[in-house]
Amino acid sequence: MSEISVSLSLFVEHGQQQAAADFYAAAFGAQKVQDHFRDGLLMAVDLLIGSMPISVAGANPKRQANPALGGPFHPRSAGAVSAVLRVTVRDLDTVVAQALAAGATVRDAIEQDDTGSRSAALFDPFGHIWSLTQLKADAARLAA
């Protein structure tokens, strides 16, 4: 059996890679792992959010201008994405407050579901959707 690892690349407008990495650090505690440069220009920033490796990369302006060339593309507006980043947090109120202070906007306000779990969804300043969940106290203790 082979080991499989999964990572994720988030595409932002070319030139916004560092701003996005700074936002993810402020909002979600992302830790920088490595910068990637080509010809002296920052192309991507590798981060860890919790244990999840994420690369923040600048979308190729030529591909963005001519979609027939194929993506990946950065979101042109909030939520114009094909995936939602789901994150389980220990303290939803704190993480939402941090993200809002860093520049996120509310997509769905904090709610509690029938199981007692609490969740919210935010748009980051680069158009990506973050679905944040805090498990019910009993479930959180069992998961620890």
JSON list of N, CA and C in Angstrom, two decimals, residues 49-126:
[
{"chain": "A", "resi": 49, "resn": "ILE", "atom": "N", "xyz": [-1.58, 25.30, 7.37]},
{"chain": "A", "resi": 49, "resn": "ILE", "atom": "CA", "xyz": [-2.70, 25.74, 8.19]},
{"chain": "A", "resi": 49, "resn": "ILE", "atom": "C", "xyz": [-3.10, 24.50, 8.98]},
{"chain": "A", "resi": 50, "resn": "GLY", "atom": "N", "xyz": [-2.80, 24.51, 10.27]},
{"chain": "A", "resi": 50, "resn": "GLY", "atom": "CA", "xyz": [-2.91, 23.28, 11.05]},
{"chain": "A", "resi": 50, "resn": "GLY", "atom": "C", "xyz": [-1.89, 22.32, 10.47]},
{"chain": "A", "resi": 51, "resn": "SER", "atom": "N", "xyz": [-2.33, 21.14, 10.06]},
{"chain": "A", "resi": 51, "resn": "SER", "atom": "CA", "xyz": [-1.41, 20.17, 9.44]},
{"chain": "A", "resi": 51, "resn": "SER", "atom": "C", "xyz": [-1.58, 20.12, 7.92]},
{"chain": "A", "resi": 52, "resn": "MET", "atom": "N", "xyz": [-2.41, 21.00, 7.36]},
{"chain": "A", "resi": 52, "resn": "MET", "atom": "CA", "xyz": [-2.70, 20.97, 5.92]},
{"chain": "A", "resi": 52, "resn": "MET", "atom": "C", "xyz": [-1.74, 21.86, 5.16]},
{"chain": "A", "resi": 53, "resn": "PRO", "atom": "N", "xyz": [-0.97, 21.28, 4.23]},
{"chain": "A", "resi": 53, "resn": "PRO", "atom": "CA", "xyz": [-0.11, 22.12, 3.39]},
{"chain": "A", "resi": 53, "resn": "PRO", "atom": "C", "xyz": [-0.93, 22.82, 2.31]},
{"chain": "A", "resi": 54, "resn": "ILE", "atom": "N", "xyz": [-0.72, 24.11, 2.20]},
{"chain": "A", "resi": 54, "resn": "ILE", "atom": "CA", "xyz": [-1.41, 24.94, 1.21]},
{"chain": "A", "resi": 54, "resn": "ILE", "atom": "C", "xyz": [-0.38, 25.80, 0.51]},
{"chain": "A", "resi": 55, "resn": "SER", "atom": "N", "xyz": [-0.45, 25.85, -0.79]},
{"chain": "A", "resi": 55, "resn": "SER", "atom": "CA", "xyz": [0.40, 26.75, -1.57]},
{"chain": "A", "resi": 55, "resn": "SER", "atom": "C", "xyz": [-0.46, 27.88, -2.09]},
{"chain": "A", "resi": 56, "resn": "VAL", "atom": "N", "xyz": [-0.02, 29.11, -1.88]},
{"chain": "A", "resi": 56, "resn": "VAL", "atom": "CA", "xyz": [-0.72, 30.28, -2.41]},
{"chain": "A", "resi": 56, "resn": "VAL", "atom": "C", "xyz": [0.07, 30.72, -3.64]},
{"chain": "A", "resi": 57, "resn": "ALA", "atom": "N", "xyz": [-0.58, 30.62, -4.79]},
{"chain": "A", "resi": 57, "resn": "ALA", "atom": "CA", "xyz": [0.11, 30.90, -6.05]},
{"chain": "A", "resi": 57, "resn": "ALA", "atom": "C", "xyz": [-0.60, 32.01, -6.82]},
{"chain": "A", "resi": 58, "resn": "GLY", "atom": "N", "xyz": [0.17, 32.73, -7.59]},
{"chain": "A", "resi": 58, "resn": "GLY", "atom": "CA", "xyz": [-0.41, 33.75, -8.46]},
{"chain": "A", "resi": 58, "resn": "GLY", "atom": "C", "xyz": [-0.90, 33.13, -9.75]},
{"chain": "A", "resi": 59, "resn": "ALA", "atom": "N", "xyz": [-2.14, 33.45, -10.11]},
{"chain": "A", "resi": 59, "resn": "ALA", "atom": "CA", "xyz": [-2.69, 32.95, -11.36]},
{"chain": "A", "resi": 59, "resn": "ALA", "atom": "C", "xyz": [-1.94, 33.57, -12.53]},
{"chain": "A", "resi": 60, "resn": "ASN", "atom": "N", "xyz": [-1.71, 32.80, -13.56]},
{"chain": "A", "resi": 60, "resn": "ASN", "atom": "CA", "xyz": [-1.01, 33.27, -14.74]},
{"chain": "A", "resi": 60, "resn": "ASN", "atom": "C", "xyz": [-1.87, 34.31, -15.46]},
{"chain": "A", "resi": 61, "resn": "PRO", "atom": "N", "xyz": [-1.40, 35.57, -15.56]},
{"chain": "A", "resi": 61, "resn": "PRO", "atom": "CA", "xyz": [-2.22, 36.62, -16.18]},
{"chain": "A", "resi": 61, "resn": "PRO", "atom": "C", "xyz": [-2.62, 36.30, -17.62]},
{"chain": "A", "resi": 62, "resn": "LYS", "atom": "N", "xyz": [-1.78, 35.59, -18.37]},
{"chain": "A", "resi": 62, "resn": "LYS", "atom": "CA", "xyz": [-2.12, 35.24, -19.76]},
{"chain": "A", "resi": 62, "resn": "LYS", "atom": "C", "xyz": [-3.30, 34.27, -19.79]},
{"chain": "A", "resi": 63, "resn": "ARG", "atom": "N", "xyz": [-3.30, 33.29, -18.89]},
{"chain": "A", "resi": 63, "resn": "ARG", "atom": "CA", "xyz": [-4.40, 32.33, -18.83]},
{"chain": "A", "resi": 63, "resn": "ARG", "atom": "C", "xyz": [-5.67, 33.02, -18.31]},
{"chain": "A", "resi": 64, "resn": "GLN", "atom": "N", "xyz": [-5.49, 33.91, -17.36]},
{"chain": "A", "resi": 64, "resn": "GLN", "atom": "CA", "xyz": [-6.63, 34.63, -16.81]},
{"chain": "A", "resi": 64, "resn": "GLN", "atom": "C", "xyz": [-7.30, 35.49, -17.88]},
{"chain": "A", "resi": 65, "resn": "ALA", "atom": "N", "xyz": [-6.49, 36.12, -18.72]},
{"chain": "A", "resi": 65, "resn": "ALA", "atom": "CA", "xyz": [-7.02, 37.00, -19.77]},
{"chain": "A", "resi": 65, "resn": "ALA", "atom": "C", "xyz": [-7.64, 36.21, -20.92]},
{"chain": "A", "resi": 66, "resn": "ASN", "atom": "N", "xyz": [-7.20, 34.97, -21.11]},
{"chain": "A", "resi": 66, "resn": "ASN", "atom": "CA", "xyz": [-7.71, 34.15, -22.20]},
{"chain": "A", "resi": 66, "resn": "ASN", "atom": "C", "xyz": [-8.11, 32.78, -21.64]},
{"chain": "A", "resi": 67, "resn": "PRO", "atom": "N", "xyz": [-9.33, 32.66, -21.10]},
{"chain": "A", "resi": 67, "resn": "PRO", "atom": "CA", "xyz": [-9.76, 31.41, -20.47]},
{"chain": "A", "resi": 67, "resn": "PRO", "atom": "C", "xyz": [-9.65, 30.18, -21.36]},
{"chain": "A", "resi": 68, "resn": "ALA", "atom": "N", "xyz": [-9.63, 30.36, -22.68]},
{"chain": "A", "resi": 68, "resn": "ALA", "atom": "CA", "xyz": [-9.49, 29.21, -23.58]},
{"chain": "A", "resi": 68, "resn": "ALA", "atom": "C", "xyz": [-8.17, 28.49, -23.37]},
{"chain": "A", "resi": 69, "resn": "LEU", "atom": "N", "xyz": [-7.17, 29.17, -22.78]},
{"chain": "A", "resi": 69, "resn": "LEU", "atom": "CA", "xyz": [-5.89, 28.54, -22.50]},
{"chain": "A", "resi": 69, "resn": "LEU", "atom": "C", "xyz": [-5.98, 27.57, -21.32]},
{"chain": "A", "resi": 70, "resn": "GLY", "atom": "N", "xyz": [-7.04, 27.66, -20.56]},
{"chain": "A", "resi": 70, "resn": "GLY", "atom": "CA", "xyz": [-7.22, 26.78, -19.41]},
{"chain": "A", "resi": 70, "resn": "GLY", "atom": "C", "xyz": [-6.62, 27.36, -18.15]},
{"chain": "A", "resi": 71, "resn": "GLY", "atom": "N", "xyz": [-7.22, 27.05, -17.04]},
{"chain": "A", "resi": 71, "resn": "GLY", "atom": "CA", "xyz": [-6.82, 27.60, -15.73]},
{"chain": "A", "resi": 71, "resn": "GLY", "atom": "C", "xyz": [-5.56, 26.98, -15.21]},
{"chain": "A", "resi": 72, "resn": "PRO", "atom": "N", "xyz": [-5.34, 27.11, -13.95]},
{"chain": "A", "resi": 72, "resn": "PRO", "atom": "CA", "xyz": [-6.27, 27.59, -12.93]},
{"chain": "A", "resi": 72, "resn": "PRO", "atom": "C", "xyz": [-6.37, 29.11, -12.92]},
{"chain": "A", "resi": 73, "resn": "PHE", "atom": "N", "xyz": [-7.51, 29.58, -12.44]},
{"chain": "A", "resi": 73, "resn": "PHE", "atom": "CA", "xyz": [-7.79, 31.01, -12.39]},
{"chain": "A", "resi": 73, "resn": "PHE", "atom": "C", "xyz": [-7.98, 31.44, -10.94]},
{"chain": "A", "resi": 74, "resn": "HIS", "atom": "N", "xyz": [-7.78, 32.72, -10.69]},
{"chain": "A", "resi": 74, "resn": "HIS", "atom": "CA", "xyz": [-8.13, 33.24, -9.37]},
{"chain": "A", "resi": 74, "resn": "HIS", "atom": "C", "xyz": [-9.60, 33.66, -9.41]},
{"chain": "A", "resi": 75, "resn": "PRO", "atom": "N", "xyz": [-10.28, 33.64, -8.26]},
{"chain": "A", "resi": 75, "resn": "PRO", "atom": "CA", "xyz": [-11.68, 34.09, -8.24]},
{"chain": "A", "resi": 75, "resn": "PRO", "atom": "C", "xyz": [-11.77, 35.56, -8.63]},
{"chain": "A", "resi": 76, "resn": "ARG", "atom": "N", "xyz": [-12.66, 35.89, -9.55]},
{"chain": "A", "resi": 76, "resn": "ARG", "atom": "CA", "xyz": [-12.84, 37.29, -9.96]},
{"chain": "A", "resi": 76, "resn": "ARG", "atom": "C", "xyz": [-13.80, 38.01, -9.03]},
{"chain": "A", "resi": 77, "resn": "SER", "atom": "N", "xyz": [-14.57, 37.27, -8.25]},
{"chain": "A", "resi": 77, "resn": "SER", "atom": "CA", "xyz": [-15.46, 37.87, -7.26]},
{"chain": "A", "resi": 77, "resn": "SER", "atom": "C", "xyz": [-15.59, 36.90, -6.09]},
{"chain": "A", "resi": 78, "resn": "ALA", "atom": "N", "xyz": [-16.05, 37.42, -4.97]},
{"chain": "A", "resi": 78, "resn": "ALA", "atom": "CA", "xyz": [-16.19, 36.59, -3.77]},
{"chain": "A", "resi": 78, "resn": "ALA", "atom": "C", "xyz": [-17.07, 35.39, -4.05]},
{"chain": "A", "resi": 79, "resn": "GLY", "atom": "N", "xyz": [-16.54, 34.21, -3.79]},
{"chain": "A", "resi": 79, "resn": "GLY", "atom": "CA", "xyz": [-17.29, 32.98, -3.95]},
{"chain": "A", "resi": 79, "resn": "GLY", "atom": "C", "xyz": [-17.32, 32.40, -5.34]},
{"chain": "A", "resi": 80, "resn": "ALA", "atom": "N", "xyz": [-16.64, 33.02, -6.29]},
{"chain": "A", "resi": 80, "resn": "ALA", "atom": "CA", "xyz": [-16.60, 32.49, -7.66]},
{"chain": "A", "resi": 80, "resn": "ALA", "atom": "C", "xyz": [-15.55, 31.38, -7.72]},
{"chain": "A", "resi": 81, "resn": "VAL", "atom": "N", "xyz": [-15.79, 30.33, -6.97]},
{"chain": "A", "resi": 81, "resn": "VAL", "atom": "CA", "xyz": [-14.85, 29.22, -6.81]},
{"chain": "A", "resi": 81, "resn": "VAL", "atom": "C", "xyz": [-15.57, 27.90, -7.00]},
{"chain": "A", "resi": 82, "resn": "SER", "atom": "N", "xyz": [-14.81, 26.84, -7.17]},
{"chain": "A", "resi": 82, "resn": "SER", "atom": "CA", "xyz": [-15.42, 25.52, -7.33]},
{"chain": "A", "resi": 82, "resn": "SER", "atom": "C", "xyz": [-15.17, 24.63, -6.12]},
{"chain": "A", "resi": 83, "resn": "ALA", "atom": "N", "xyz": [-14.58, 25.18, -5.07]},
{"chain": "A", "resi": 83, "resn": "ALA", "atom": "CA", "xyz": [-14.33, 24.40, -3.86]},
{"chain": "A", "resi": 83, "resn": "ALA", "atom": "C", "xyz": [-14.43, 25.32, -2.65]},
{"chain": "A", "resi": 84, "resn": "VAL", "atom": "N", "xyz": [-14.79, 24.74, -1.51]},
{"chain": "A", "resi": 84, "resn": "VAL", "atom": "CA", "xyz": [-14.87, 25.46, -0.25]},
{"chain": "A", "resi": 84, "resn": "VAL", "atom": "C", "xyz": [-13.84, 24.84, 0.69]},
{"chain": "A", "resi": 85, "resn": "LEU", "atom": "N", "xyz": [-13.08, 25.68, 1.36]},
{"chain": "A", "resi": 85, "resn": "LEU", "atom": "CA", "xyz": [-12.10, 25.19, 2.33]},
{"chain": "A", "resi": 85, "resn": "LEU", "atom": "C", "xyz": [-12.81, 25.00, 3.66]},
{"chain": "A", "resi": 86, "resn": "ARG", "atom": "N", "xyz": [-12.81, 23.77, 4.16]},
{"chain": "A", "resi": 86, "resn": "ARG", "atom": "CA", "xyz": [-13.49, 23.46, 5.42]},
{"chain": "A", "resi": 86, "resn": "ARG", "atom": "C", "xyz": [-12.45, 23.29, 6.51]},
{"chain": "A", "resi": 87, "resn": "VAL", "atom": "N", "xyz": [-12.65, 24.02, 7.60]},
{"chain": "A", "resi": 87, "resn": "VAL", "atom": "CA", "xyz": [-11.69, 24.02, 8.70]},
{"chain": "A", "resi": 87, "resn": "VAL", "atom": "C", "xyz": [-12.45, 23.81, 10.01]},
{"chain": "A", "resi": 88, "resn": "THR", "atom": "N", "xyz": [-11.98, 22.86, 10.81]},
{"chain": "A", "resi": 88, "resn": "THR", "atom": "CA", "xyz": [-12.53, 22.66, 12.15]},
{"chain": "A", "resi": 88, "resn": "THR", "atom": "C", "xyz": [-11.65, 23.40, 13.13]},
{"chain": "A", "resi": 89, "resn": "VAL", "atom": "N", "xyz": [-12.26, 24.23, 13.97]},
{"chain": "A", "resi": 89, "resn": "VAL", "atom": "CA", "xyz": [-11.51, 25.06, 14.91]},
{"chain": "A", "resi": 89, "resn": "VAL", "atom": "C", "xyz": [-11.98, 24.79, 16.33]},
{"chain": "A", "resi": 90, "resn": "ARG", "atom": "N", "xyz": [-11.13, 25.12, 17.27]},
{"chain": "A", "resi": 90, "resn": "ARG", "atom": "CA", "xyz": [-11.45, 24.93, 18.68]},
{"chain": "A", "resi": 90, "resn": "ARG", "atom": "C", "xyz": [-12.37, 26.03, 19.20]},
{"chain": "A", "resi": 91, "resn": "ASP", "atom": "N", "xyz": [-12.12, 27.27, 18.75]},
{"chain": "A", "resi": 91, "resn": "ASP", "atom": "CA", "xyz": [-12.88, 28.42, 19.25]},
{"chain": "A", "resi": 91, "resn": "ASP", "atom": "C", "xyz": [-13.36, 29.25, 18.05]},
{"chain": "A", "resi": 92, "resn": "LEU", "atom": "N", "xyz": [-14.56, 28.97, 17.61]},
{"chain": "A", "resi": 92, "resn": "LEU", "atom": "CA", "xyz": [-15.11, 29.60, 16.42]},
{"chain": "A", "resi": 92, "resn": "LEU", "atom": "C", "xyz": [-15.18, 31.11, 16.55]},
{"chain": "A", "resi": 93, "resn": "ASP", "atom": "N", "xyz": [-15.63, 31.60, 17.69]},
{"chain": "A", "resi": 93, "resn": "ASP", "atom": "CA", "xyz": [-15.77, 33.05, 17.86]},
{"chain": "A", "resi": 93, "resn": "ASP", "atom": "C", "xyz": [-14.43, 33.76, 17.68]},
{"chain": "A", "resi": 94, "resn": "THR", "atom": "N", "xyz": [-13.37, 33.20, 18.25]},
{"chain": "A", "resi": 94, "resn": "THR", "atom": "CA", "xyz": [-12.05, 33.81, 18.13]},
{"chain": "A", "resi": 94, "resn": "THR", "atom": "C", "xyz": [-11.55, 33.79, 16.70]},
{"chain": "A", "resi": 95, "resn": "VAL", "atom": "N", "xyz": [-11.69, 32.65, 16.02]},
{"chain": "A", "resi": 95, "resn": "VAL", "atom": "CA", "xyz": [-11.19, 32.54, 14.65]},
{"chain": "A", "resi": 95, "resn": "VAL", "atom": "C", "xyz": [-11.98, 33.47, 13.72]},
{"chain": "A", "resi": 96, "resn": "VAL", "atom": "N", "xyz": [-13.29, 33.53, 13.87]},
{"chain": "A", "resi": 96, "resn": "VAL", "atom": "CA", "xyz": [-14.08, 34.44, 13.04]},
{"chain": "A", "resi": 96, "resn": "VAL", "atom": "C", "xyz": [-13.65, 35.88, 13.30]},
{"chain": "A", "resi": 97, "resn": "ALA", "atom": "N", "xyz": [-13.47, 36.26, 14.55]},
{"chain": "A", "resi": 97, "resn": "ALA", "atom": "CA", "xyz": [-13.05, 37.63, 14.87]},
{"chain": "A", "resi": 97, "resn": "ALA", "atom": "C", "xyz": [-11.68, 37.93, 14.27]},
{"chain": "A", "resi": 98, "resn": "GLN", "atom": "N", "xyz": [-10.74, 36.99, 14.36]},
{"chain": "A", "resi": 98, "resn": "GLN", "atom": "CA", "xyz": [-9.40, 37.18, 13.77]},
{"chain": "A", "resi": 98, "resn": "GLN", "atom": "C", "xyz": [-9.50, 37.36, 12.26]},
{"chain": "A", "resi": 99, "resn": "ALA", "atom": "N", "xyz": [-10.28, 36.50, 11.63]},
{"chain": "A", "resi": 99, "resn": "ALA", "atom": "CA", "xyz": [-10.41, 36.56, 10.16]},
{"chain": "A", "resi": 99, "resn": "ALA", "atom": "C", "xyz": [-11.05, 37.87, 9.73]},
{"chain": "A", "resi": 100, "resn": "LEU", "atom": "N", "xyz": [-12.09, 38.30, 10.43]},
{"chain": "A", "resi": 100, "resn": "LEU", "atom": "CA", "xyz": [-12.74, 39.57, 10.08]},
{"chain": "A", "resi": 100, "resn": "LEU", "atom": "C", "xyz": [-11.78, 40.74, 10.27]},
{"chain": "A", "resi": 101, "resn": "ALA", "atom": "N", "xyz": [-11.01, 40.72, 11.36]},
{"chain": "A", "resi": 101, "resn": "ALA", "atom": "CA", "xyz": [-10.04, 41.79, 11.60]},
{"chain": "A", "resi": 101, "resn": "ALA", "atom": "C", "xyz": [-8.96, 41.81, 10.53]},
{"chain": "A", "resi": 102, "resn": "ALA", "atom": "N", "xyz": [-8.65, 40.63, 9.97]},
{"chain": "A", "resi": 102, "resn": "ALA", "atom": "CA", "xyz": [-7.62, 40.53, 8.92]},
{"chain": "A", "resi": 102, "resn": "ALA", "atom": "C", "xyz": [-8.15, 40.90, 7.54]},
{"chain": "A", "resi": 103, "resn": "GLY", "atom": "N", "xyz": [-9.49, 41.03, 7.39]},
{"chain": "A", "resi": 103, "resn": "GLY", "atom": "CA", "xyz": [-10.04, 41.45, 6.11]},
{"chain": "A", "resi": 103, "resn": "GLY", "atom": "C", "xyz": [-11.08, 40.54, 5.50]},
{"chain": "A", "resi": 104, "resn": "ALA", "atom": "N", "xyz": [-11.45, 39.45, 6.18]},
{"chain": "A", "resi": 104, "resn": "ALA", "atom": "CA", "xyz": [-12.50, 38.57, 5.66]},
{"chain": "A", "resi": 104, "resn": "ALA", "atom": "C", "xyz": [-13.86, 39.26, 5.78]},
{"chain": "A", "resi": 105, "resn": "THR", "atom": "N", "xyz": [-14.83, 38.74, 5.04]},
{"chain": "A", "resi": 105, "resn": "THR", "atom": "CA", "xyz": [-16.21, 39.21, 5.17]},
{"chain": "A", "resi": 105, "resn": "THR", "atom": "C", "xyz": [-17.11, 38.01, 5.41]},
{"chain": "A", "resi": 106, "resn": "VAL", "atom": "N", "xyz": [-18.24, 38.25, 6.05]},
{"chain": "A", "resi": 106, "resn": "VAL", "atom": "CA", "xyz": [-19.16, 37.18, 6.42]},
{"chain": "A", "resi": 106, "resn": "VAL", "atom": "C", "xyz": [-19.96, 36.72, 5.20]},
{"chain": "A", "resi": 107, "resn": "ARG", "atom": "N", "xyz": [-19.96, 35.44, 4.98]},
{"chain": "A", "resi": 107, "resn": "ARG", "atom": "CA", "xyz": [-20.86, 34.82, 4.00]},
{"chain": "A", "resi": 107, "resn": "ARG", "atom": "C", "xyz": [-22.07, 34.28, 4.74]},
{"chain": "A", "resi": 108, "resn": "ASP", "atom": "N", "xyz": [-21.83, 33.50, 5.80]},
{"chain": "A", "resi": 108, "resn": "ASP", "atom": "CA", "xyz": [-22.89, 32.96, 6.66]},
{"chain": "A", "resi": 108, "resn": "ASP", "atom": "C", "xyz": [-22.48, 33.21, 8.10]},
{"chain": "A", "resi": 109, "resn": "ALA", "atom": "N", "xyz": [-23.33, 33.91, 8.85]},
{"chain": "A", "resi": 109, "resn": "ALA", "atom": "CA", "xyz": [-23.05, 34.21, 10.25]},
{"chain": "A", "resi": 109, "resn": "ALA", "atom": "C", "xyz": [-22.99, 32.92, 11.07]},
{"chain": "A", "resi": 110, "resn": "ILE", "atom": "N", "xyz": [-22.43, 33.02, 12.26]},
{"chain": "A", "resi": 110, "resn": "ILE", "atom": "CA", "xyz": [-22.32, 31.86, 13.14]},
{"chain": "A", "resi": 110, "resn": "ILE", "atom": "C", "xyz": [-23.71, 31.32, 13.46]},
{"chain": "A", "resi": 111, "resn": "GLU", "atom": "N", "xyz": [-23.86, 30.01, 13.27]},
{"chain": "A", "resi": 111, "resn": "GLU", "atom": "CA", "xyz": [-25.11, 29.30, 13.56]},
{"chain": "A", "resi": 111, "resn": "GLU", "atom": "C", "xyz": [-24.79, 28.03, 14.32]},
{"chain": "A", "resi": 112, "resn": "GLN", "atom": "N", "xyz": [-25.79, 27.52, 15.03]},
{"chain": "A", "resi": 112, "resn": "GLN", "atom": "CA", "xyz": [-25.66, 26.23, 15.70]},
{"chain": "A", "resi": 112, "resn": "GLN", "atom": "C", "xyz": [-26.63, 25.26, 15.05]},
{"chain": "A", "resi": 113, "resn": "ASP", "atom": "N", "xyz": [-26.14, 24.03, 14.73]},
{"chain": "A", "resi": 113, "resn": "ASP", "atom": "CA", "xyz": [-27.03, 23.06, 14.09]},
{"chain": "A", "resi": 113, "resn": "ASP", "atom": "C", "xyz": [-27.68, 22.16, 15.14]},
{"chain": "A", "resi": 114, "resn": "ASP", "atom": "N", "xyz": [-28.44, 21.19, 14.67]},
{"chain": "A", "resi": 114, "resn": "ASP", "atom": "CA", "xyz": [-29.19, 20.31, 15.57]},
{"chain": "A", "resi": 114, "resn": "ASP", "atom": "C", "xyz": [-28.30, 19.44, 16.44]},
{"chain": "A", "resi": 115, "resn": "THR", "atom": "N", "xyz": [-27.06, 19.22, 16.04]},
{"chain": "A", "resi": 115, "resn": "THR", "atom": "CA", "xyz": [-26.15, 18.39, 16.84]},
{"chain": "A", "resi": 115, "resn": "THR", "atom": "C", "xyz": [-25.41, 19.20, 17.90]},
{"chain": "A", "resi": 116, "resn": "GLY", "atom": "N", "xyz": [-25.54, 20.53, 17.84]},
{"chain": "A", "resi": 116, "resn": "GLY", "atom": "CA", "xyz": [-24.82, 21.39, 18.79]},
{"chain": "A", "resi": 116, "resn": "GLY", "atom": "C", "xyz": [-23.53, 21.94, 18.23]},
{"chain": "A", "resi": 117, "resn": "SER", "atom": "N", "xyz": [-23.15, 21.52, 17.03]},
{"chain": "A", "resi": 117, "resn": "SER", "atom": "CA", "xyz": [-21.96, 22.08, 16.39]},
{"chain": "A", "resi": 117, "resn": "SER", "atom": "C", "xyz": [-22.27, 23.49, 15.92]},
{"chain": "A", "resi": 118, "resn": "ARG", "atom": "N", "xyz": [-21.27, 24.35, 15.93]},
{"chain": "A", "resi": 118, "resn": "ARG", "atom": "CA", "xyz": [-21.44, 25.72, 15.47]},
{"chain": "A", "resi": 118, "resn": "ARG", "atom": "C", "xyz": [-20.60, 25.92, 14.22]},
{"chain": "A", "resi": 119, "resn": "SER", "atom": "N", "xyz": [-21.12, 26.74, 13.29]},
{"chain": "A", "resi": 119, "resn": "SER", "atom": "CA", "xyz": [-20.38, 26.96, 12.05]},
{"chain": "A", "resi": 119, "resn": "SER", "atom": "C", "xyz": [-20.63, 28.37, 11.53]},
{"chain": "A", "resi": 120, "resn": "ALA", "atom": "N", "xyz": [-19.74, 28.78, 10.64]},
{"chain": "A", "resi": 120, "resn": "ALA", "atom": "CA", "xyz": [-19.84, 30.06, 9.94]},
{"chain": "A", "resi": 120, "resn": "ALA", "atom": "C", "xyz": [-19.10, 29.90, 8.63]},
{"chain": "A", "resi": 121, "resn": "ALA", "atom": "N", "xyz": [-19.37, 30.78, 7.68]},
{"chain": "A", "resi": 121, "resn": "ALA", "atom": "CA", "xyz": [-18.62, 30.78, 6.43]},
{"chain": "A", "resi": 121, "resn": "ALA", "atom": "C", "xyz": [-18.19, 32.21, 6.13]},
{"chain": "A", "resi": 122, "resn": "LEU", "atom": "N", "xyz": [-16.96, 32.34, 5.63]},
{"chain": "A", "resi": 122, "resn": "LEU", "atom": "CA", "xyz": [-16.38, 33.64, 5.34]},
{"chain": "A", "resi": 122, "resn": "LEU", "atom": "C", "xyz": [-15.82, 33.67, 3.94]},
{"chain": "A", "resi": 123, "resn": "PHE", "atom": "N", "xyz": [-15.80, 34.87, 3.34]},
{"chain": "A", "resi": 123, "resn": "PHE", "atom": "CA", "xyz": [-15.04, 35.11, 2.12]},
{"chain": "A", "resi": 123, "resn": "PHE", "atom": "C", "xyz": [-13.71, 35.70, 2.55]},
{"chain": "A", "resi": 124, "resn": "ASP", "atom": "N", "xyz": [-12.61, 35.16, 2.04]},
{"chain": "A", "resi": 124, "resn": "ASP", "atom": "CA", "xyz": [-11.34, 35.83, 2.29]},
{"chain": "A", "resi": 124, "resn": "ASP", "atom": "C", "xyz": [-11.21, 36.98, 1.28]},
{"chain": "A", "resi": 125, "resn": "PRO", "atom": "N", "xyz": [-10.26, 37.89, 1.47]},
{"chain": "A", "resi": 125, "resn": "PRO", "atom": "CA", "xyz": [-10.15, 39.04, 0.58]},
{"chain": "A", "resi": 125, "resn": "PRO", "atom": "C", "xyz": [-9.80, 38.67, -0.87]},
{"chain": "A", "resi": 126, "resn": "PHE", "atom": "N", "xyz": [-9.51, 37.40, -1.13]},
{"chain": "A", "resi": 126, "resn": "PHE", "atom": "CA", "xyz": [-9.08, 36.96, -2.45]},
{"chain": "A", "resi": 126, "resn": "PHE", "atom": "C", "xyz": [-10.16, 36.14, -3.15]}
]
